[in-house]
Coordinates of C-alpha atoms and ligand atoms in Angstrom, one line a residue:
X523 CA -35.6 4.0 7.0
X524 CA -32.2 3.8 5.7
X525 CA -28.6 4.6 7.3
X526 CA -27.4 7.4 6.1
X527 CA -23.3 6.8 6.1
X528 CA -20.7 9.8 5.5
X529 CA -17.2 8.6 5.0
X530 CA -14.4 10.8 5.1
X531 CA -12.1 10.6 2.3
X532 CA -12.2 9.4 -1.7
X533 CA -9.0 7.6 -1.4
X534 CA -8.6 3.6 -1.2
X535 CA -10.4 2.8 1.8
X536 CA -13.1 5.3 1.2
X537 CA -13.7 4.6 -2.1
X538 CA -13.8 0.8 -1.5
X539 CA -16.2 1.0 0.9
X540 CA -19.1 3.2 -0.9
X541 CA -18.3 0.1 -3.8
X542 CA -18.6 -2.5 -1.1
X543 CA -21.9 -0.9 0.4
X544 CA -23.1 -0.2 -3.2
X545 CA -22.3 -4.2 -4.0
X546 CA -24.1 -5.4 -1.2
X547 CA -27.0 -3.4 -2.0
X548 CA -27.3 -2.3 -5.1
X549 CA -30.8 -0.5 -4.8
X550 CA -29.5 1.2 -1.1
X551 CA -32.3 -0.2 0.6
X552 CA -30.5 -0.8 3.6
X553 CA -27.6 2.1 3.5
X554 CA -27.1 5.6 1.5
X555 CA -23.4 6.4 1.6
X556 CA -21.6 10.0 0.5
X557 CA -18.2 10.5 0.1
X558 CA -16.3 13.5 1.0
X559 CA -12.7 13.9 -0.4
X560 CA -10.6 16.5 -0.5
X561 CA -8.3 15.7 -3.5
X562 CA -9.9 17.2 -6.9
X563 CA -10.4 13.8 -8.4
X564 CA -12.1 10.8 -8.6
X565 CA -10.9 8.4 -6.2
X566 CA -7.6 6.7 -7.9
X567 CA -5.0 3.5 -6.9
X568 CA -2.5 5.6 -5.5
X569 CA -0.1 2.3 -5.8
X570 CA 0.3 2.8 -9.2
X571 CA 1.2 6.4 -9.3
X572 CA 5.4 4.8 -9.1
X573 CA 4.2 3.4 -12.2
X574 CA 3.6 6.8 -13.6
X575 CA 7.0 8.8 -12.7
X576 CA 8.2 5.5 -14.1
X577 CA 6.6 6.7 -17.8
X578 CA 4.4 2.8 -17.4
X579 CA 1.2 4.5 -17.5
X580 CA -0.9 7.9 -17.5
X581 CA -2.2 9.4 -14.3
X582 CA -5.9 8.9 -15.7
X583 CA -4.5 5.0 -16.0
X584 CA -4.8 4.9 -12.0
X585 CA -8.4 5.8 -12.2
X586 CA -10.2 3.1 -10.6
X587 CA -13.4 3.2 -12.0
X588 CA -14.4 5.0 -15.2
X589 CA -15.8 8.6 -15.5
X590 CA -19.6 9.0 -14.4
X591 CA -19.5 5.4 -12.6
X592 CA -20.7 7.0 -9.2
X593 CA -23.1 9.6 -11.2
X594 CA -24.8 6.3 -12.8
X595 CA -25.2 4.4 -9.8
X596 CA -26.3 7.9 -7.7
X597 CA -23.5 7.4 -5.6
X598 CA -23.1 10.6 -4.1
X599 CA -19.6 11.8 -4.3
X600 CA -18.1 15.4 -3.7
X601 CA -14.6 15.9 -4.7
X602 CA -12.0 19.0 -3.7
X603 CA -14.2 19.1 -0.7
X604 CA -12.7 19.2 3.0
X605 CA -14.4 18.7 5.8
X606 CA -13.5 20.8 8.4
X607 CA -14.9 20.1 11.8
X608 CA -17.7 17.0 13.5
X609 CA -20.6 18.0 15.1
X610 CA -21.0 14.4 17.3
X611 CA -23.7 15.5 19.2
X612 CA -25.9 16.6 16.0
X613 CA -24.4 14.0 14.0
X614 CA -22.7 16.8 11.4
X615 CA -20.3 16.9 9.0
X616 CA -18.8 20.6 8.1
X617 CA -17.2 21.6 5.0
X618 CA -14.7 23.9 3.8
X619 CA -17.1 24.6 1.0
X620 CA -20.1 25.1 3.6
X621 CA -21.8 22.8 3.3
X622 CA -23.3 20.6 5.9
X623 CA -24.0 16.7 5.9
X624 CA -25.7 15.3 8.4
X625 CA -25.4 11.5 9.3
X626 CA -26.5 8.3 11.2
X627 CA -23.3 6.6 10.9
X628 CA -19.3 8.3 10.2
X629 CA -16.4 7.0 8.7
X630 CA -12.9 8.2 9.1
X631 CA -10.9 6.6 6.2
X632 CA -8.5 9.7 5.9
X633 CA -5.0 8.6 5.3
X634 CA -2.3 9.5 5.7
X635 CA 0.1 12.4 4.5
X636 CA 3.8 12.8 3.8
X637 CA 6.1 12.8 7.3
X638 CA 8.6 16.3 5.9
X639 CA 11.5 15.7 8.5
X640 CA 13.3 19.2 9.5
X641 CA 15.1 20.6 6.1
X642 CA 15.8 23.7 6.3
X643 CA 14.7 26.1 3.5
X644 CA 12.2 23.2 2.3
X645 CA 8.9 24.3 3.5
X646 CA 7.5 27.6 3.3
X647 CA 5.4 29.6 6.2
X648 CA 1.8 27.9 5.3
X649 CA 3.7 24.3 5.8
X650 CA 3.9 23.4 2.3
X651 CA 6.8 22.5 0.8
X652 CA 8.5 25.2 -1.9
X653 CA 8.7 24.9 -5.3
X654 CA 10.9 22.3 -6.4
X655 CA 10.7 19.9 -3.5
X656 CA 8.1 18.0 -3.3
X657 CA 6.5 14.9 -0.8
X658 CA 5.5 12.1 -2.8
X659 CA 1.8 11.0 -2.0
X660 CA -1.1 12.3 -4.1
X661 CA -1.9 12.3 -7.8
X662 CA -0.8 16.3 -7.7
X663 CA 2.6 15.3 -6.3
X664 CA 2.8 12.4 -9.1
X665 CA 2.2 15.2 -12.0
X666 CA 4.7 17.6 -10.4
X667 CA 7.0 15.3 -10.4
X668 CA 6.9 13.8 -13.9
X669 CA 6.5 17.5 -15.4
X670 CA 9.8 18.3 -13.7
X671 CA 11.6 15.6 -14.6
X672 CA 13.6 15.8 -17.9
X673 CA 17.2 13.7 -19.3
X674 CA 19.8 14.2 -16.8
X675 CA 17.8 16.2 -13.8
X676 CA 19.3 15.6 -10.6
X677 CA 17.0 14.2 -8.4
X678 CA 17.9 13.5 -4.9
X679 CA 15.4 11.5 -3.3
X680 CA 15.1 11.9 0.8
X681 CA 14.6 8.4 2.1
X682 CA 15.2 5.1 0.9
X683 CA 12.4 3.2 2.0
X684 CA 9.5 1.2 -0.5
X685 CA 8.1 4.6 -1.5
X686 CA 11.8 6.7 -2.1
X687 CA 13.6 3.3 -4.2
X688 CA 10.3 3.0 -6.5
X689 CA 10.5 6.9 -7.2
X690 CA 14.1 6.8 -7.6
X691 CA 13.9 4.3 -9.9
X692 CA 11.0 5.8 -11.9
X693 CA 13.2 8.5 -12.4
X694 CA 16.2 6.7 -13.4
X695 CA 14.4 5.4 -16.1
X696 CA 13.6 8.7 -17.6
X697 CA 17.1 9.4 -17.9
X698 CA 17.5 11.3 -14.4
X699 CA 20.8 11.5 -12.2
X700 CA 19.4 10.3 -9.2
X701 CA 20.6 9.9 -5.8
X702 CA 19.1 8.4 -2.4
X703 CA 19.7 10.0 0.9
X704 CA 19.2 7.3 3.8
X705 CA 19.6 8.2 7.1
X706 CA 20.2 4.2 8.0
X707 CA 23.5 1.9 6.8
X708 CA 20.9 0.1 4.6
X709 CA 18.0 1.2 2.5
X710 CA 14.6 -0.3 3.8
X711 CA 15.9 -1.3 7.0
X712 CA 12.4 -2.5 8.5
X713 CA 11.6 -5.2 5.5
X714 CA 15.5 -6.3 5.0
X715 CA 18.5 -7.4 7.6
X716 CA 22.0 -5.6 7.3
X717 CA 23.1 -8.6 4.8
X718 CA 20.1 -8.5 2.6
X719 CA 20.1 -4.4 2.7
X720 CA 24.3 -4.2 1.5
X721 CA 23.1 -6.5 -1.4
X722 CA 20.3 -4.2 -2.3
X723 CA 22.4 -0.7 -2.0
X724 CA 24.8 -3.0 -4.5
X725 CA 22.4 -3.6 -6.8
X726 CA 20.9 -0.2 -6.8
X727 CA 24.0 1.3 -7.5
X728 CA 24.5 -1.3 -10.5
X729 CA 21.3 0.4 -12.1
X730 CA 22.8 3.9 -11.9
X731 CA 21.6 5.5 -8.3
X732 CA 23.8 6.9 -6.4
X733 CA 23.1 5.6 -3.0
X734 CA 24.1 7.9 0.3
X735 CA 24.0 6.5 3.5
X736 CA 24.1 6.9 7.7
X737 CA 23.3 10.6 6.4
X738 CA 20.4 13.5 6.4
X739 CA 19.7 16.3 4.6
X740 CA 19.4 19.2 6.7
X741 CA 18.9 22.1 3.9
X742 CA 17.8 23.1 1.2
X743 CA 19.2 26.2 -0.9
X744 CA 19.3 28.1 -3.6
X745 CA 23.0 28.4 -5.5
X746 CA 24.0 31.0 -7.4
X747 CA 24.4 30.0 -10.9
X748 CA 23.8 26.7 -10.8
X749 CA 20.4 26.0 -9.5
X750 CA 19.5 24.5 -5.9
X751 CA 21.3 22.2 -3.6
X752 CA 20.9 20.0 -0.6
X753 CA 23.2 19.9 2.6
X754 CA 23.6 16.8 4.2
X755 CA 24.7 16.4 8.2
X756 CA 28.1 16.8 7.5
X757 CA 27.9 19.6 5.8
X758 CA 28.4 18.6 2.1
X759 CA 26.0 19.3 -0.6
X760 CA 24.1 17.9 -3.5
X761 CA 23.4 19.9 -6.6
X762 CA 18.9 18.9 -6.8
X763 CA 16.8 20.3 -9.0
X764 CA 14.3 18.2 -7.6
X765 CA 13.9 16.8 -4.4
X766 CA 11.7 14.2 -3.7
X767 CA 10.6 13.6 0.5
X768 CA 9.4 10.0 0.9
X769 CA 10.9 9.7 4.9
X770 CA 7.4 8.0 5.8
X771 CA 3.9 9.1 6.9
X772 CA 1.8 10.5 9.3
X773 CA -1.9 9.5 10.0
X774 CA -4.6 12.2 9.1
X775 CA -6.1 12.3 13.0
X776 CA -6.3 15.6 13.8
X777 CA -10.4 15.7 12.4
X778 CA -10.9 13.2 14.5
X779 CA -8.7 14.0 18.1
X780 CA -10.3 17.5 17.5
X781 CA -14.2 15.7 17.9
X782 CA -13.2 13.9 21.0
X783 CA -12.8 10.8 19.9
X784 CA -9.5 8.8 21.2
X785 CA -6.4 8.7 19.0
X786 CA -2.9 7.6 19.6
X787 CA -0.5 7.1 16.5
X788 CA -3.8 6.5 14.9
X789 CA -7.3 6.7 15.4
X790 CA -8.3 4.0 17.7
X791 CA -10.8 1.2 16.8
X792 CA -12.0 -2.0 18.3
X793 CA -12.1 -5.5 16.0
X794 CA -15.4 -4.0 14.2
X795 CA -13.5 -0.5 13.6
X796 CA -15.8 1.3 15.6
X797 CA -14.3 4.2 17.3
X798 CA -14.3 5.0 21.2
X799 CA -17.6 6.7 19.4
X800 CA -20.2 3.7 18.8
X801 CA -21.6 5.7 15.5
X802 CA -17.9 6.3 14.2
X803 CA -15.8 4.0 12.6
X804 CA -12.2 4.3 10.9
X805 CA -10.5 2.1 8.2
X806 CA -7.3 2.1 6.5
X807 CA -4.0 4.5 7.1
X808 CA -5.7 6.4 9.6
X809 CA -7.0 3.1 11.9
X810 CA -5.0 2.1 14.7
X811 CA -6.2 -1.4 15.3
X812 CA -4.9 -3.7 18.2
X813 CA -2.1 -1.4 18.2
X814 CA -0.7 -1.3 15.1
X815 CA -1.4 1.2 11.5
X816 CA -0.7 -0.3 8.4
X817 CA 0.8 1.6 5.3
X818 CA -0.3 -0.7 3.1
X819 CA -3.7 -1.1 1.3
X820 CA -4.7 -5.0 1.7
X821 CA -5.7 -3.9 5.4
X822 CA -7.8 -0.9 4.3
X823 CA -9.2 -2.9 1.8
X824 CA -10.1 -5.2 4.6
X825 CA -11.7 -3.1 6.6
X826 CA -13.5 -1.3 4.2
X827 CA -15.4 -4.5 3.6
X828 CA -15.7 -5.8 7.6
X829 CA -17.0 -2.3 7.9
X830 CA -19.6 -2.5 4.8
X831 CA -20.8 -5.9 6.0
X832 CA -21.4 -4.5 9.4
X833 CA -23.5 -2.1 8.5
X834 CA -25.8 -4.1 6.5
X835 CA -26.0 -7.2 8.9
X836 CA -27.4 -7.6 12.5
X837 CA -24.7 -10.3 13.0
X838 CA -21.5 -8.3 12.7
X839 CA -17.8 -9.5 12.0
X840 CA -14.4 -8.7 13.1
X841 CA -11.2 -7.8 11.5
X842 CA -8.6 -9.6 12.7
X843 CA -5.6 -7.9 11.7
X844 CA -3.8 -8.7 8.1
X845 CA -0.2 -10.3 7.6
X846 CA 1.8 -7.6 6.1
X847 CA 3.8 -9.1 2.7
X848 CA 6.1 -6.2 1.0
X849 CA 6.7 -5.9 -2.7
X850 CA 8.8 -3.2 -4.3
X851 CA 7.3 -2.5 -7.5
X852 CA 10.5 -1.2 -9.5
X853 CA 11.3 -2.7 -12.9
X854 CA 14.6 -4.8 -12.3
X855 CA 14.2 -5.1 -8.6
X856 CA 12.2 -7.7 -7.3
X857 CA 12.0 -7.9 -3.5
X858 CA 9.5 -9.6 -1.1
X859 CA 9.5 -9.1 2.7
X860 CA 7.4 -10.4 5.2
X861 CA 7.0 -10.9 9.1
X862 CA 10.5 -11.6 11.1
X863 CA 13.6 -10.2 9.1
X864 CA 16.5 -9.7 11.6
X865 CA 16.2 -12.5 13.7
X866 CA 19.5 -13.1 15.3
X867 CA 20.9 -16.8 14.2
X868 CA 22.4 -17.1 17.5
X869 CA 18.4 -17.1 18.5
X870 CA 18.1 -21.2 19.8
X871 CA 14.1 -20.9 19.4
X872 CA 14.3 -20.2 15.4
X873 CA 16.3 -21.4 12.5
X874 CA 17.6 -19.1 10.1
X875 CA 18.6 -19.7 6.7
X876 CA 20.2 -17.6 4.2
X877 CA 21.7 -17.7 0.9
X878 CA 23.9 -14.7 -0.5
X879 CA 25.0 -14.1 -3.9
X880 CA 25.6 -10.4 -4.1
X881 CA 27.3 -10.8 -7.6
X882 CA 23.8 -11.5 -8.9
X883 CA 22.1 -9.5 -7.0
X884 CA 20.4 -12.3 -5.2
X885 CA 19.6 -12.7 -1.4
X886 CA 17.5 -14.9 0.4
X887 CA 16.5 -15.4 4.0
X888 CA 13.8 -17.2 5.9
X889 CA 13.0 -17.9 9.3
X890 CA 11.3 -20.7 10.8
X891 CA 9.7 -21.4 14.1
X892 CA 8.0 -24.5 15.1
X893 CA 8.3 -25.8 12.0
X894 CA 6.1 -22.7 10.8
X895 CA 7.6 -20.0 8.2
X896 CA 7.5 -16.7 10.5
X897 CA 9.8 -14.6 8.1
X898 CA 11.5 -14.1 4.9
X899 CA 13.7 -11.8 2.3
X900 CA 13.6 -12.3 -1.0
X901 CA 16.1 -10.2 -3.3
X902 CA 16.2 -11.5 -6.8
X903 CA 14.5 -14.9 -6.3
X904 CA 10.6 -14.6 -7.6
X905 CA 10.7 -17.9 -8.5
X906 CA 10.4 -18.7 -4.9
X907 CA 7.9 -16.0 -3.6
X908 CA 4.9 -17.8 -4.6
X909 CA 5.8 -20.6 -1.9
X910 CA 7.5 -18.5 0.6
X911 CA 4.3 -16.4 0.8
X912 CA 1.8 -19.5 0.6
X913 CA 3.8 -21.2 3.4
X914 CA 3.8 -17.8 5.5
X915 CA 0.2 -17.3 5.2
X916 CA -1.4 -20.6 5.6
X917 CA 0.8 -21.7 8.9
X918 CA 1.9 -24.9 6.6
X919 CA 4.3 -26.9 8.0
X920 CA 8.1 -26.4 6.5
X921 CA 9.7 -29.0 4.5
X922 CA 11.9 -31.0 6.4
X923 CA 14.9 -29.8 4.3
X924 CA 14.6 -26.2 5.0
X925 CA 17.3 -25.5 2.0
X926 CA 14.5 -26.2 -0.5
X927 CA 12.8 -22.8 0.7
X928 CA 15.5 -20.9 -0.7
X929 CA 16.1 -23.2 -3.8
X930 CA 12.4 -23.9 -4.8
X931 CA 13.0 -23.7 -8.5
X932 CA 15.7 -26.4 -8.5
X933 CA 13.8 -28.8 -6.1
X934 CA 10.5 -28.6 -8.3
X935 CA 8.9 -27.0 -5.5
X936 CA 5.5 -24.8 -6.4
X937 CA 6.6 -21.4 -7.4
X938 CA 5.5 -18.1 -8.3
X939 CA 5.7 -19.4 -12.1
X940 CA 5.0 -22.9 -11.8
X941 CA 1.8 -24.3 -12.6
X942 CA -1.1 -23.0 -11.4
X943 CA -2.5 -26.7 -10.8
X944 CA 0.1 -27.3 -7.8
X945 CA -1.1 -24.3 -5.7
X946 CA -3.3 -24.9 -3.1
X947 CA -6.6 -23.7 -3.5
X948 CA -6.4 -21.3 -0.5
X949 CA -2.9 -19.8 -2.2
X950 CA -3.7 -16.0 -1.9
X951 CA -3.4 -15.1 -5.7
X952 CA -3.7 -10.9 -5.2
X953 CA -2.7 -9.9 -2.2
X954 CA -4.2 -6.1 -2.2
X955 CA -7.7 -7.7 -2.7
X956 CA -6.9 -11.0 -0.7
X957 CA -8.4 -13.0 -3.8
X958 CA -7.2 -16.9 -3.4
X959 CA -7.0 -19.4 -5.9
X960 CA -10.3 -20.9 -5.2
X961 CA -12.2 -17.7 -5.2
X962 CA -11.0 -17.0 -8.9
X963 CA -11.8 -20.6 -10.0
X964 CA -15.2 -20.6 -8.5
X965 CA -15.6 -17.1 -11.0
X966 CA -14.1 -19.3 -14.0
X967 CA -17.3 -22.2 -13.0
X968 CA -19.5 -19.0 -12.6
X969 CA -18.6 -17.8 -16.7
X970 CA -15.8 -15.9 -15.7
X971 CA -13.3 -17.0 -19.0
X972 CA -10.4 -14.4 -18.9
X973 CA -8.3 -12.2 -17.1
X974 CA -10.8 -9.4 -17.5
X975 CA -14.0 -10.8 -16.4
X976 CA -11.7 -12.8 -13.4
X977 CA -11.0 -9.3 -12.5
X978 CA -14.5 -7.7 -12.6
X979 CA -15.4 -11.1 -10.8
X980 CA -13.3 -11.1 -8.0
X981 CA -11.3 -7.6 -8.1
X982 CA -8.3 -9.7 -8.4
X983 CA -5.0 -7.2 -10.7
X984 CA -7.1 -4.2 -9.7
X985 CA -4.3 -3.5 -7.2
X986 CA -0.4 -3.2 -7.3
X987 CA -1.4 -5.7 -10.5
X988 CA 2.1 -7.9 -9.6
X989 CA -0.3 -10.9 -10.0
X990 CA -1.7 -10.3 -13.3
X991 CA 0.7 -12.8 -15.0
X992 CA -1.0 -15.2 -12.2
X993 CA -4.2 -14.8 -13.1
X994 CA -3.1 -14.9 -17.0
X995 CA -1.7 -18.7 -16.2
X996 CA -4.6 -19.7 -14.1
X997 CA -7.0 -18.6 -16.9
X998 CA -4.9 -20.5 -19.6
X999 CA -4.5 -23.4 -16.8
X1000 CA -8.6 -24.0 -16.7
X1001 CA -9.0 -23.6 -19.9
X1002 CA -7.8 -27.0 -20.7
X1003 CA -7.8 -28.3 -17.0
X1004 CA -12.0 -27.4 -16.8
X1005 CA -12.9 -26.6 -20.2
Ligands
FAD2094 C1 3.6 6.1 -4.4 C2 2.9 5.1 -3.5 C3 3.1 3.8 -3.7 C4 2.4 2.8 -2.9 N1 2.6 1.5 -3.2 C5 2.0 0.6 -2.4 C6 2.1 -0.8 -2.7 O1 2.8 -1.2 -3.6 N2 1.3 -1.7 -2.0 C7 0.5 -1.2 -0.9 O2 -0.1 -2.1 -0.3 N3 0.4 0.1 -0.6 C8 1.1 1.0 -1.3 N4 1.0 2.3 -1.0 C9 0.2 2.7 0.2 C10 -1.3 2.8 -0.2 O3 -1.5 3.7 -1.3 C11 -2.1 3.2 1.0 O4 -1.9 2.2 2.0 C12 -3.5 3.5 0.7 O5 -3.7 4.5 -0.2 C13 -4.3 3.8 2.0 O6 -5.6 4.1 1.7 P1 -6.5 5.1 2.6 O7 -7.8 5.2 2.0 O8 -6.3 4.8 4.1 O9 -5.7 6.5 2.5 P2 -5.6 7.4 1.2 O10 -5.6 6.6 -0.1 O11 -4.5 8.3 1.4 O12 -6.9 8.3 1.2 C14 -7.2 9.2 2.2 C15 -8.0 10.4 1.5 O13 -8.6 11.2 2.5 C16 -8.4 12.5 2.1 N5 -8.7 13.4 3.3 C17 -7.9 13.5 4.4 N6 -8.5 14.3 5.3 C18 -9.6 14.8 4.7 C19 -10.6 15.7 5.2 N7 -10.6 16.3 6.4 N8 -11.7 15.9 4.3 C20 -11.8 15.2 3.1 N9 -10.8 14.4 2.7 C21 -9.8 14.2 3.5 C22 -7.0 12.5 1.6 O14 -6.7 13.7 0.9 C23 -7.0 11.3 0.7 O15 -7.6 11.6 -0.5 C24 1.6 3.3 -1.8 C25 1.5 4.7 -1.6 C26 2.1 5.6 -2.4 C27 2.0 7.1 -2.1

């Protein structure tokens, strides 16, 4: 007999865990998995979709596996399909489309949506948003966008966290008048401190946005004449063609709360993402685990493949939680964040170090605690992110001079650029696919002789892809180092 699993959702976490079951067991001896998503196409990497307003790639570039992939390895998929309601105690999916799926085991890996914060005029009577302003999240959004975005548009973007600075840049770069609207002093104020965050609203504004902040917009109308405007708290306005929401997200959890099964901020799950339902389990954006929900798709990832594992084995694991490292992914910005970023320096139990140089558009902060590296920004400096993130993952003990942290490249310490040779074999080399530098070695000794095959080996650049001139040096590294 195999398990029959139904998992809710063709985005990353969904998607990634019909691959994982498949890779486990190719012939589904074991498990038969069917997807249910509600967006019309094939599951995509919605990280790259900045990449698209940008003009980097074409939506069918996010694709993440090629068309008929599922069809040839009877993977049963059904796209534009919405499931509506859970039958627990007859173990039944029901869809929008009527039909009915019945299962041994459920998966929740639903997402998220777009948070719309109160505009006025913005959102019509069915909830969606009206023509002209649209929430940034889905592939549909992404087209919508980049069809409405011409040479000199005026964009204003509402919310200047990761998602609102990479759109605003995208849109920058096709020749767009763009401006941010940021309810905070600073843009990004949970990955950066109020230092880092006034170097980053300088630098943005060197690039051409116009940068608003301590403000909201509270409407959205029509102007005679002239097009569509936005109102902001005190009461001035914006001329917008366009306005883009990215003021954060809400979990999809209404399926589930409505089925009985406990939610709070997220669906709740235990450390082998099984719901307060033993037969139900939920992964990525929509998991609430040991009481946090991550945005981010290295956990999902995660999960999807704790999840997989445990489904195939009688001796199951447990996801631990994943250390959270931020990149913005906007051509001339490069900025890291991870763990503790405002600690105050008066703080006698941590020692923080910063360097500013604002004129550059450089900022760097760590902190360290117990000789560990518990925090750090990184504005400007990827020389040093390689290390900073090495030494915040493994634990490692600090260097005795802690100024070296922030001044890697002129202390020869290993950097994101160095050579390949000096990082640690447990150095996490792709971050969305946790894929260290041993792992990808190991593929290279297994025949794995470029970037490509490294890639189909370990899934390594399938992700955000900032670590594909990584895996490019490693490759070139063993092929004299190991030849
Ligand atoms: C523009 C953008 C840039 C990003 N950049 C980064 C980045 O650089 N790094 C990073 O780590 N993360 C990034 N993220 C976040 C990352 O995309 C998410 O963390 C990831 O997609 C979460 O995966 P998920 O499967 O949990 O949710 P999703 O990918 O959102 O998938 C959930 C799917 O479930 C569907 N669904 C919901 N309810 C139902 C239902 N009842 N029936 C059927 N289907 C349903 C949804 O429509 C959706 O297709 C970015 C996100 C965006 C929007």
């Amino acid at each position: 007999m195999t398990t029959r699993v139904v998992i809710i959702g063709n985005g990353m976490a969904g998607a990634r865990l019909q691959e994982e079951l498949h890779r486990l067991d190719p012939m589904g001896a074991q498990v038969t998995s069917v997807v249910i998503g509600d967006e019309p196409n094939a599951a995509y990497n919605r990280i790259l979709m900045s990449n698209v307003v940008a003009g980097r790639i074409r939506p069918a570039d996010t694709m993440i596996r090629a068309a008929g992939w599922y069809a040839e390895r009877n993977l049963e998929t059904h796209t534009g399909v919405r499931v509506t309601s859970i039958d627990r105690d007859a173990r039944r999916v029901h869809c929008d489309d009527g039909t009915v799926h019945h299962y041994d085991r459920l998966v929740f890996a639903t997402g998220s949506r777009a948070f719309i914060p109160p505009i006025d005029g913005a959102i019509t009577e069915t909830g969606a948003p009206i023509p002209g302003v649209i929430a940034f999240r889905n592939l549909a959004d992404c087209e919508a966008i980049v069809s409405a975005l011409q040479e000199d548009t005026r964009v204003v973007v509402v919310g200047g966290g990761l998602l609102g600075l990479e759109a605003a840049r995208g849109a920058l770069l096709r020749g767009a008048q763009v401006t941010v609207v940021h309810p905070r002093a600073y843009p990004m104020e949970k990955q950066m401190d109020a230092a880092g965050g006034a170097v980053l609203s300088r630098v943005l504004r060197e690039i051409g946005m116009d940068v608003v902040l301590g403000t909201r917009v509270t409407a959205v109308r029509d102007t005679p004449g002239s097009g569509r405007e936005v109102v902001l708290a005190d009461g001035s306005t914006l001329g917008a063609d366009l306005v883009i929401v990215t003021a954060g997200i809400a979990p999809n959890i209404e399926l589930a709360a409505e089925a009985d099964i406990a939610t709070e901020r997220g669906i709740l799950v235990d450390d082998q993402l099984r719901t307060s339902d033993r037969a139900v389990f939920a992964i990525g954006e929509c998991a609430q685990h040991r009481d946090i929900v991550y945005g981010l798709v290295q956990p999902g990832w995660e999960m999807a493949e704790t999840v997989a594992q445990n489904l195939l084995t009688r001796e199951p694991t447990g996801y631990e939680g994943t250390q959270q490292i931020l990149r913005l992914k906007a051509h001339d910005i490069d900025l890291a964040s991870m763990g503790e970023v405002d600690t105050d320096p008066s703080d006698l139990e941590a020692e923080v170090l910063t360097l500013s140089d604002p004129h550059r558009g450089r900022y760097a902060k760590v902190v360290v605690r117990k000789e560990r590296l518990v925090g750090a920004v990184l504005l400007g400096n990827p020389e040093v992110v390689g290390t900073i993130t090495q030494l915040f993952d493994s634990g490692a003990p600090v260097p005795t001079d802690r100024m070296t942290l922030l001044l890697g490249h002129l202390t020869g310490g290993a950097t994101e650029s160095a050579s390949p040779a000096q990082m640690p074999g447990e150095a996490i080399i792709c971050r969305c696919n946790t894929v260290s530098k041993k792992n990808l070695t190991d593929a290279w000794r297994k025949g794995a002789r470029n970037p490509l095959a490294m890639a189909e080996a370990t899934r390594a650049t399938t992700g955000c892809g900032s670590c594909e001139s990584v895996v490019e040096g490693l490759c070139e590294w063993l092929a004299t180092a190991d030849a």
